[in-house]
Coordinates of C-alpha atoms in Angstrom, one line a residue:
X6 CA -99.9 -61.0 -20.4
X7 CA -96.3 -61.1 -21.5
X8 CA -97.1 -58.6 -24.2
X9 CA -98.7 -56.3 -21.7
X10 CA -95.8 -56.8 -19.3
X11 CA -93.4 -56.0 -22.1
X12 CA -95.4 -52.9 -23.0
X13 CA -95.4 -51.8 -19.4
X14 CA -91.7 -52.3 -19.1
X15 CA -91.2 -50.4 -22.4
X16 CA -93.4 -47.6 -21.3
X17 CA -91.7 -47.4 -17.9
X18 CA -88.2 -47.4 -19.6
X19 CA -89.4 -44.7 -22.0
X20 CA -90.8 -42.6 -19.1
X21 CA -87.5 -42.9 -17.3
X22 CA -85.6 -41.9 -20.4
X23 CA -87.8 -38.9 -20.8
X24 CA -87.3 -37.9 -17.2
X25 CA -83.5 -38.4 -17.6
X26 CA -83.6 -36.2 -20.8
X27 CA -85.6 -33.5 -19.0
X28 CA -83.2 -33.6 -16.1
X29 CA -80.2 -33.3 -18.5
X30 CA -81.9 -30.5 -20.4
X31 CA -82.5 -28.7 -17.2
X32 CA -78.9 -29.1 -16.1
X33 CA -77.6 -27.9 -19.5
X34 CA -79.9 -24.9 -19.3
X35 CA -78.6 -24.1 -15.8
X36 CA -75.0 -24.5 -17.0
X37 CA -75.7 -22.3 -20.0
X38 CA -77.2 -19.7 -17.7
X39 CA -74.2 -19.8 -15.3
X40 CA -71.8 -19.6 -18.2
X41 CA -73.7 -16.5 -19.5
X42 CA -73.5 -14.9 -16.0
X43 CA -69.8 -15.7 -15.7
X44 CA -69.3 -14.4 -19.3
X45 CA -71.1 -11.2 -18.4
X46 CA -69.0 -10.7 -15.3
X47 CA -65.9 -11.5 -17.2
X48 CA -66.8 -9.0 -19.8
X49 CA -67.4 -6.4 -17.1
X50 CA -64.0 -7.2 -15.6
X51 CA -62.3 -7.1 -19.0
X52 CA -64.0 -3.8 -19.7
X53 CA -62.8 -2.4 -16.4
X54 CA -59.2 -3.7 -17.0
X55 CA -59.3 -2.2 -20.5
X56 CA -60.4 1.2 -19.2
X57 CA -57.6 1.1 -16.6
X58 CA -55.1 0.2 -19.3
X59 CA -56.2 3.1 -21.5
X60 CA -55.8 5.5 -18.5
X61 CA -52.3 4.2 -17.9
X62 CA -51.5 4.5 -21.6
X63 CA -52.6 8.1 -21.6
X64 CA -50.6 8.9 -18.5
X65 CA -47.5 7.1 -19.9
X66 CA -47.9 9.0 -23.2
X67 CA -47.9 12.3 -21.3
X68 CA -44.8 11.2 -19.4
X69 CA -43.0 10.0 -22.5
X70 CA -43.8 13.3 -24.3
X71 CA -42.4 15.2 -21.3
X72 CA -39.2 13.2 -21.3
X73 CA -38.8 13.6 -25.0
X74 CA -39.1 17.3 -24.7
X75 CA -36.6 17.4 -21.8
X76 CA -34.2 15.3 -23.9
X77 CA -34.6 17.6 -26.9
X78 CA -33.9 20.6 -24.6
X79 CA -30.8 19.0 -23.1
X80 CA -29.5 18.2 -26.6
X81 CA -30.2 21.7 -27.9
X82 CA -28.4 23.2 -24.8
X83 CA -25.4 20.9 -25.4
X84 CA -25.3 21.8 -29.1
X85 CA -25.5 25.5 -28.2
X86 CA -22.7 25.1 -25.6
X87 CA -20.6 23.4 -28.2
X88 CA -21.2 26.1 -30.8
X89 CA -20.3 28.8 -28.2
X90 CA -17.1 26.9 -27.3
X91 CA -16.2 26.6 -31.0
X92 CA -16.9 30.3 -31.5
X93 CA -14.9 31.3 -28.5
X94 CA -12.0 29.1 -29.6
X95 CA -12.1 30.7 -33.1
X96 CA -12.1 34.2 -31.5
X97 CA -9.2 33.2 -29.3
X98 CA -7.2 31.9 -32.3
X99 CA -7.9 35.0 -34.3
X100 CA -6.7 37.2 -31.4
X101 CA -3.6 35.1 -31.0
X102 CA -2.8 35.3 -34.7
X103 CA -3.4 39.1 -34.7
X104 CA -1.0 39.4 -31.7
X105 CA 1.6 37.2 -33.4
X106 CA 1.3 39.2 -36.6
X107 CA 1.8 42.5 -34.7
X108 CA 5.3 41.4 -33.4
X109 CA 8.3 42.7 -35.4
X110 CA 9.9 39.3 -35.7
X111 CA 6.8 37.4 -36.8
X112 CA 8.0 36.9 -40.4
X113 CA 11.5 35.6 -39.3
X114 CA 9.8 33.1 -37.0
X115 CA 7.5 31.8 -39.7
X116 CA 10.4 31.2 -42.0
X117 CA 12.4 29.1 -39.4
X118 CA 12.3 25.4 -39.4
X119 CA 12.3 23.5 -36.1
X120 CA 15.2 21.2 -35.2
X121 CA 14.2 19.2 -32.1
X122 CA 17.7 17.7 -31.8
X123 CA 19.4 21.1 -31.6
X124 CA 20.2 22.5 -28.1
X125 CA 18.8 25.9 -27.3
X126 CA 20.8 28.9 -26.2
X127 CA 19.1 28.8 -22.8
X128 CA 20.1 25.1 -22.3
X129 CA 23.7 25.9 -23.2
X130 CA 23.9 28.6 -20.6
X131 CA 22.2 26.8 -17.7
X132 CA 25.4 25.1 -16.5
X133 CA 25.7 25.7 -12.7
X134 CA 29.2 26.3 -11.7
X135 CA 28.6 26.3 -8.0
X136 CA 29.3 23.4 -5.6
X137 CA 31.5 20.6 -6.5
X138 CA 31.7 19.0 -9.9
X139 CA 28.1 19.7 -11.0
X140 CA 29.2 21.7 -14.1
X141 CA 31.5 18.8 -15.1
X142 CA 28.7 16.3 -14.6
X143 CA 26.3 18.4 -16.7
X144 CA 28.8 18.8 -19.5
X145 CA 29.5 15.1 -19.5
X146 CA 33.2 15.4 -18.4
X147 CA 32.6 13.8 -14.9
X148 CA 32.1 10.1 -14.9
X149 CA 30.1 8.6 -12.1
X150 CA 30.4 5.3 -10.2
X151 CA 31.3 2.2 -12.2
X152 CA 29.4 -1.1 -11.8
X153 CA 32.3 -2.6 -9.9
X154 CA 32.2 0.3 -7.4
X155 CA 28.4 0.0 -7.0
X156 CA 28.4 -3.7 -6.5
X157 CA 31.2 -3.6 -4.0
X158 CA 28.7 -2.3 -1.4
X159 CA 26.9 -5.2 0.4
X160 CA 23.8 -3.1 1.1
X161 CA 23.4 -2.3 -2.6
X162 CA 23.8 -5.9 -3.6
X163 CA 21.2 -6.9 -1.0
X164 CA 18.7 -4.3 -2.3
X165 CA 19.4 -5.4 -5.9
X166 CA 18.9 -9.1 -5.0
X167 CA 15.6 -8.4 -3.2
X168 CA 14.4 -6.3 -6.1
X169 CA 15.3 -9.0 -8.7
X170 CA 13.5 -11.6 -6.6
X171 CA 10.4 -9.4 -6.6
X172 CA 10.1 -9.2 -2.9
X173 CA 11.5 -5.7 -2.4
X174 CA 8.3 -4.3 -0.9
X175 CA 7.4 -7.3 1.4
X176 CA 7.6 -7.7 5.1
X177 CA 10.3 -10.3 4.6
X178 CA 12.5 -7.7 2.8
X179 CA 11.9 -5.2 5.5
X180 CA 13.0 -7.7 8.2
X181 CA 16.1 -8.7 6.2
X182 CA 17.1 -5.1 5.7
X183 CA 16.4 -4.3 9.4
X184 CA 18.6 -7.1 10.5
X185 CA 21.5 -6.5 8.1
X186 CA 21.6 -2.7 8.6
X187 CA 21.1 -2.2 12.4
X188 CA 20.0 1.3 13.5
X189 CA 19.2 2.6 16.9
X190 CA 16.0 4.4 17.7
X191 CA 16.0 8.2 18.0
X192 CA 17.4 9.3 21.3
X193 CA 15.0 12.2 22.0
X194 CA 11.7 10.9 20.5
X195 CA 12.1 7.1 20.8
X196 CA 10.9 6.6 17.2
X197 CA 12.2 3.4 15.7
X198 CA 13.9 3.8 12.3
X199 CA 11.6 1.2 10.6

């Protein structure tokens, strides 16, 4: 009896193992089938994406070619304009040289050397002899104010001190000058002097 019980148990265990293996094989077959379906849909999606990418590449290639042609045209136009400007400048210089060569004193001008420190005849004769001592001032005979004379004025010393302090254009400087040099507002318009 124990042998038959052991045999029955062994047979029952073997049958359960076979059922389990069948179930596992069935599950694996279903998983493989699902994977193949997913793989097929993925392939279709990948194929659709690839077709879309190829269309975009074709469109982009057309745009790139158009932009390259436009860039070449602009570059050619720029080079043509530079060539025309260069030719125009050469023609202008030729005309100027021809005009200069046609003057009677051209050779005497070409032989002269320039002296930038020399005073010209026009500058020598531009002394204005009209009002006051302007001619003396231009010729250097008239001496202007000395430092002592300038700094004897309190207003000048105030302006100089504000400038040296670096506050000459501030509201503080405006208020100081307004208080030190009082002015009345315009009688007819009422405009304040500051």
